[in-house]
Amino acid sequence: MQSSRPPQPPTPPFDFPAARRLREALGMAHGHVAYGLRAGYGLTYVTADTVASWERGLLAPSAAELTALAATLWCSPGDLMSAARTLREHRVARGLAPDDVARQAGVELQAYLRMEETNTWRGNERQSQALARALRLAAPDFVEVTGRAAPLAELLRSAVTTRWQGYVRPVTKLLPVEKRQVEKALRQMHEDYQARMARTLNWGSGPGPDASGEAGRDYLERVLEHFWGLVPTDGTDSRKDGAQSW
């Protein structure tokens, strides 16, 4: 019977099939993993049944337990997690303590912890850039973590429906992406949107104006998807030396 523990913060998204595969690849039994967690990390309440329950998805390890489990299985915490969606989950996936991220991002620890609790990033541009580097966030993840998805989508909708040139700088300020990449993407998106609208309006005897409106609405609803398809998303900051900084 497992001993009771104090209330824990929300558990990270645990990939329990991955935990089982990694343990089996090492030739370890549940008891071996439990012993490692007790002896190496002071998790005295963990038993073979605890580990088995994690692997069956009946229980989920806390952030501290997941970090210890990753070390025991010789992997990174991210290898034991499904897709991270919050600031805290990305930090845990990188195996970083809150004070490590706060220091690298240049914010006070308590302020950082509050931002984790509310999942609302309030750092300035330089701090945001440092956060992206510390957590190695791809551009879409960075936008989600910092709560900038909605503002970015609004800017993109305005860019494709009006004069896109006026939105290059505002969009660039929200992202760890080079200005020239944003400029190229906005130009292409504007051309795609306007061409779609012109094509549907010129159908003449076809479906008529309603079809053009539907095509436009569909494009605008998926504007972020179109944007991510045109800019680099796999780096934490694709700007090279000499490029415009935040």
Short mmCIF file of C-alpha atoms in Angstrom, two decimals:
data_model
loop_
_atom_site.label_atom_id
_atom_site.label_comp_id
_atom_site.label_asym_id
_atom_site.label_seq_id
_atom_site.Cartn_x
_atom_site.Cartn_y
_atom_site.Cartn_z
CA MET A 1 0.00 0.00 0.00
CA GLN A 2 1.39 3.35 -1.04
CA SER A 3 1.87 6.01 1.61
CA SER A 4 0.04 9.31 1.27
CA ARG A 5 1.85 12.33 -0.11
CA PRO A 6 1.21 16.05 0.11
CA PRO A 7 -0.76 17.67 -2.74
CA GLN A 8 1.30 17.95 -5.92
CA PRO A 9 1.20 20.49 -8.78
CA PRO A 10 -0.48 19.31 -12.00
CA THR A 11 1.32 16.27 -13.36
CA PRO A 12 3.19 16.52 -16.69
CA PRO A 13 1.65 14.70 -19.70
CA PHE A 14 3.16 11.26 -19.12
CA ASP A 15 3.83 8.90 -22.04
CA PHE A 16 3.39 5.62 -20.19
CA PRO A 17 4.01 3.32 -23.20
CA ALA A 18 7.37 5.05 -23.69
CA ALA A 19 8.27 4.41 -20.05
CA ARG A 20 7.55 0.71 -20.49
CA ARG A 21 9.57 0.49 -23.72
CA LEU A 22 12.56 2.26 -22.20
CA ARG A 23 12.52 0.05 -19.10
CA GLU A 24 12.27 -3.13 -21.14
CA ALA A 25 15.07 -1.98 -23.46
CA LEU A 26 17.31 -1.74 -20.41
CA GLY A 27 16.29 -5.19 -19.22
CA MET A 28 14.95 -3.79 -15.93
CA ALA A 29 12.01 -5.11 -13.94
CA HIS A 30 9.56 -2.84 -12.12
CA GLY A 31 11.34 -3.62 -8.88
CA HIS A 32 14.69 -2.55 -10.29
CA VAL A 33 13.27 0.83 -11.30
CA ALA A 34 11.57 1.29 -7.94
CA TYR A 35 14.80 0.46 -6.11
CA GLY A 36 16.68 3.02 -8.20
CA LEU A 37 14.13 5.70 -7.39
CA ARG A 38 14.27 4.91 -3.67
CA ALA A 39 18.04 4.56 -3.38
CA GLY A 40 19.10 7.27 -5.79
CA TYR A 41 16.42 9.91 -5.34
CA GLY A 42 14.91 9.37 -1.90
CA LEU A 43 11.47 8.43 -3.22
CA THR A 44 10.95 5.96 -0.40
CA TYR A 45 7.25 5.46 -1.12
CA VAL A 46 7.81 4.15 -4.68
CA THR A 47 7.30 0.41 -5.06
CA ALA A 48 7.26 -1.97 -8.00
CA ASP A 49 3.48 -1.58 -8.02
CA THR A 50 3.87 2.19 -8.31
CA VAL A 51 6.07 1.84 -11.39
CA ALA A 52 3.67 -0.72 -12.89
CA SER A 53 0.75 1.65 -12.30
CA TRP A 54 2.62 4.45 -14.08
CA GLU A 55 3.23 2.20 -17.06
CA ARG A 56 -0.42 1.18 -17.23
CA GLY A 57 -1.61 4.77 -17.09
CA LEU A 58 -3.36 4.25 -13.76
CA LEU A 59 -1.15 6.82 -12.04
CA ALA A 60 0.94 9.68 -13.39
CA PRO A 61 4.28 10.68 -11.87
CA SER A 62 4.77 14.20 -10.58
CA ALA A 63 7.37 16.44 -12.19
CA ALA A 64 9.97 15.44 -9.59
CA GLU A 65 9.13 11.76 -9.96
CA LEU A 66 9.26 11.98 -13.74
CA THR A 67 12.69 13.64 -13.62
CA ALA A 68 13.99 10.92 -11.30
CA LEU A 69 12.42 8.21 -13.45
CA ALA A 70 14.11 9.64 -16.55
CA ALA A 71 17.50 9.55 -14.83
CA THR A 72 16.89 5.98 -13.70
CA LEU A 73 15.97 4.96 -17.26
CA TRP A 74 18.91 6.88 -18.76
CA CYS A 75 16.76 9.20 -20.85
CA SER A 76 15.60 12.81 -20.79
CA PRO A 77 12.33 13.82 -19.09
CA GLY A 78 11.03 14.80 -22.52
CA ASP A 79 11.38 11.16 -23.66
CA LEU A 80 8.75 10.24 -21.04
CA MET A 81 6.29 12.99 -21.95
CA SER A 82 3.71 13.42 -24.63
CA ALA A 83 3.52 16.83 -26.34
CA ALA A 84 4.22 19.66 -23.90
CA ARG A 85 1.71 22.50 -24.08
CA THR A 86 2.50 24.80 -21.17
CA LEU A 87 5.49 26.74 -19.93
CA ARG A 88 5.88 24.37 -16.99
CA GLU A 89 5.64 21.25 -19.15
CA HIS A 90 8.31 22.50 -21.54
CA ARG A 91 10.59 23.23 -18.57
CA VAL A 92 10.07 19.77 -17.12
CA ALA A 93 10.70 18.19 -20.54
CA ARG A 94 14.11 19.89 -20.60
CA GLY A 95 14.93 18.69 -17.09
CA LEU A 96 15.39 22.25 -15.82
CA ALA A 97 14.59 23.65 -12.38
CA PRO A 98 12.49 26.83 -12.18
CA ASP A 99 15.42 28.89 -10.95
CA ASP A 100 17.51 27.75 -13.93
CA VAL A 101 14.94 29.04 -16.40
CA ALA A 102 14.29 32.21 -14.42
CA ARG A 103 18.00 32.99 -14.34
CA GLN A 104 18.51 32.33 -18.04
CA ALA A 105 15.44 34.36 -18.96
CA GLY A 106 16.47 37.22 -16.68
CA VAL A 107 13.36 37.31 -14.50
CA GLU A 108 12.86 37.00 -10.74
CA LEU A 109 12.16 33.46 -9.57
CA GLN A 110 8.86 34.30 -7.89
CA ALA A 111 7.70 36.20 -10.96
CA TYR A 112 8.61 33.23 -13.13
CA LEU A 113 6.74 30.81 -10.85
CA ARG A 114 3.63 32.98 -11.05
CA MET A 115 3.86 32.94 -14.82
CA GLU A 116 4.10 29.15 -14.75
CA GLU A 117 1.07 28.90 -12.47
CA THR A 118 -1.05 31.13 -14.71
CA ASN A 119 0.58 29.97 -17.98
CA THR A 120 0.94 33.64 -18.91
CA TRP A 121 4.36 34.91 -19.95
CA ARG A 122 4.95 38.58 -19.15
CA GLY A 123 8.62 38.96 -20.05
CA ASN A 124 9.86 41.68 -22.35
CA GLU A 125 11.27 40.98 -25.82
CA ARG A 126 14.80 40.26 -24.66
CA GLN A 127 13.55 37.98 -21.89
CA SER A 128 11.27 36.21 -24.35
CA GLN A 129 14.17 35.54 -26.66
CA ALA A 130 16.18 34.15 -23.73
CA LEU A 131 13.23 31.95 -22.74
CA ALA A 132 13.04 30.48 -26.24
CA ARG A 133 16.74 29.64 -26.08
CA ALA A 134 16.55 28.17 -22.58
CA LEU A 135 13.63 25.87 -23.39
CA ARG A 136 14.66 25.30 -27.02
CA LEU A 137 11.18 26.21 -28.15
CA ALA A 138 10.14 25.88 -31.77
CA ALA A 139 8.32 28.96 -33.03
CA PRO A 140 4.77 27.51 -32.71
CA ASP A 141 5.50 26.29 -29.17
CA PHE A 142 6.99 29.65 -28.25
CA VAL A 143 3.84 31.43 -29.42
CA GLU A 144 1.59 29.09 -27.44
CA VAL A 145 3.71 29.23 -24.28
CA THR A 146 3.88 33.02 -24.27
CA GLY A 147 0.15 33.43 -24.93
CA ARG A 148 0.76 35.13 -28.27
CA ALA A 149 -1.20 32.84 -30.59
CA ALA A 150 -4.34 34.99 -30.63
CA PRO A 151 -2.51 38.34 -31.15
CA LEU A 152 -0.39 36.76 -33.88
CA ALA A 153 -3.44 35.37 -35.67
CA GLU A 154 -5.10 38.80 -35.60
CA LEU A 155 -2.01 40.46 -37.08
CA LEU A 156 -1.81 37.82 -39.80
CA ARG A 157 -5.48 38.24 -40.72
CA SER A 158 -4.98 41.97 -41.05
CA ALA A 159 -1.82 41.46 -43.11
CA VAL A 160 -3.44 39.21 -45.70
CA THR A 161 -6.58 41.32 -46.06
CA THR A 162 -4.92 44.77 -46.20
CA ARG A 163 -1.37 46.00 -46.84
CA TRP A 164 0.92 43.26 -45.55
CA GLN A 165 4.03 45.49 -45.47
CA GLY A 166 2.81 47.34 -42.41
CA TYR A 167 2.65 44.13 -40.37
CA VAL A 168 6.17 42.80 -40.88
CA ARG A 169 7.65 44.50 -37.82
CA PRO A 170 4.72 43.81 -35.41
CA VAL A 171 4.73 40.13 -36.38
CA THR A 172 8.52 39.88 -36.14
CA LYS A 173 8.44 41.27 -32.60
CA LEU A 174 6.28 38.36 -31.49
CA LEU A 175 8.53 35.61 -32.84
CA PRO A 176 12.04 34.13 -32.71
CA VAL A 177 12.11 34.27 -36.53
CA GLU A 178 14.13 36.47 -38.90
CA LYS A 179 12.47 39.57 -40.30
CA ARG A 180 13.20 38.50 -43.86
CA GLN A 181 11.42 35.17 -43.25
CA VAL A 182 8.37 36.96 -41.87
CA GLU A 183 8.39 39.36 -44.81
CA LYS A 184 8.55 36.51 -47.30
CA ALA A 185 5.73 34.63 -45.56
CA LEU A 186 3.42 37.64 -45.34
CA ARG A 187 3.95 38.47 -49.01
CA GLN A 188 3.13 34.91 -50.01
CA MET A 189 0.10 34.70 -47.74
CA HIS A 190 -1.25 38.00 -49.04
CA GLU A 191 -0.88 36.78 -52.62
CA ASP A 192 -2.49 33.43 -51.82
CA TYR A 193 -5.44 35.02 -50.04
CA GLN A 194 -6.06 37.65 -52.70
CA ALA A 195 -5.75 35.08 -55.49
CA ARG A 196 -8.26 32.84 -53.76
CA MET A 197 -10.72 35.69 -53.39
CA ALA A 198 -10.28 36.79 -57.01
CA ARG A 199 -10.67 33.23 -58.30
CA THR A 200 -13.94 32.61 -56.49
CA LEU A 201 -15.35 36.03 -57.46
CA ASN A 202 -14.61 35.30 -61.12
CA TRP A 203 -16.52 32.04 -61.24
CA GLY A 204 -19.43 33.95 -62.77
CA SER A 205 -22.12 31.34 -63.16
CA GLY A 206 -20.61 29.24 -60.37
CA PRO A 207 -21.56 29.24 -56.71
CA GLY A 208 -21.41 33.04 -56.53
CA PRO A 209 -20.31 35.50 -53.81
CA ASP A 210 -21.10 33.13 -50.98
CA ALA A 211 -18.40 30.77 -52.25
CA SER A 212 -15.84 33.55 -52.17
CA GLY A 213 -16.82 34.43 -48.64
CA GLU A 214 -16.49 30.82 -47.52
CA ALA A 215 -13.06 30.48 -49.14
CA GLY A 216 -11.89 33.64 -47.42
CA ARG A 217 -13.24 32.62 -44.02
CA ASP A 218 -11.57 29.23 -44.29
CA TYR A 219 -8.21 30.83 -45.07
CA LEU A 220 -8.50 33.30 -42.22
CA GLU A 221 -9.55 30.62 -39.73
CA ARG A 222 -6.44 28.61 -40.65
CA VAL A 223 -4.14 31.61 -40.91
CA LEU A 224 -1.68 30.31 -38.29
CA GLU A 225 -1.44 26.98 -40.08
CA HIS A 226 -0.63 28.76 -43.34
CA PHE A 227 1.96 30.93 -41.61
CA TRP A 228 3.78 28.02 -39.92
CA GLY A 229 3.99 26.33 -43.29
CA LEU A 230 6.04 29.24 -44.63
CA VAL A 231 8.48 30.10 -41.83
CA PRO A 232 11.17 28.05 -40.02
CA THR A 233 9.67 26.44 -36.94
CA ASP A 234 12.36 24.07 -35.71
CA GLY A 235 14.82 26.54 -34.20
CA THR A 236 14.74 28.59 -31.02
CA ASP A 237 15.92 31.74 -32.75
CA SER A 238 16.76 31.62 -36.44
CA ARG A 239 18.21 35.13 -36.51
CA LYS A 240 21.83 35.28 -37.51
CA ASP A 241 24.43 37.75 -36.34
CA GLY A 242 23.66 41.13 -37.80
CA ALA A 243 19.97 40.39 -38.27
CA GLN A 244 17.40 42.49 -36.54
CA SER A 245 17.23 41.65 -32.84
CA TRP A 246 14.25 41.80 -30.56
#
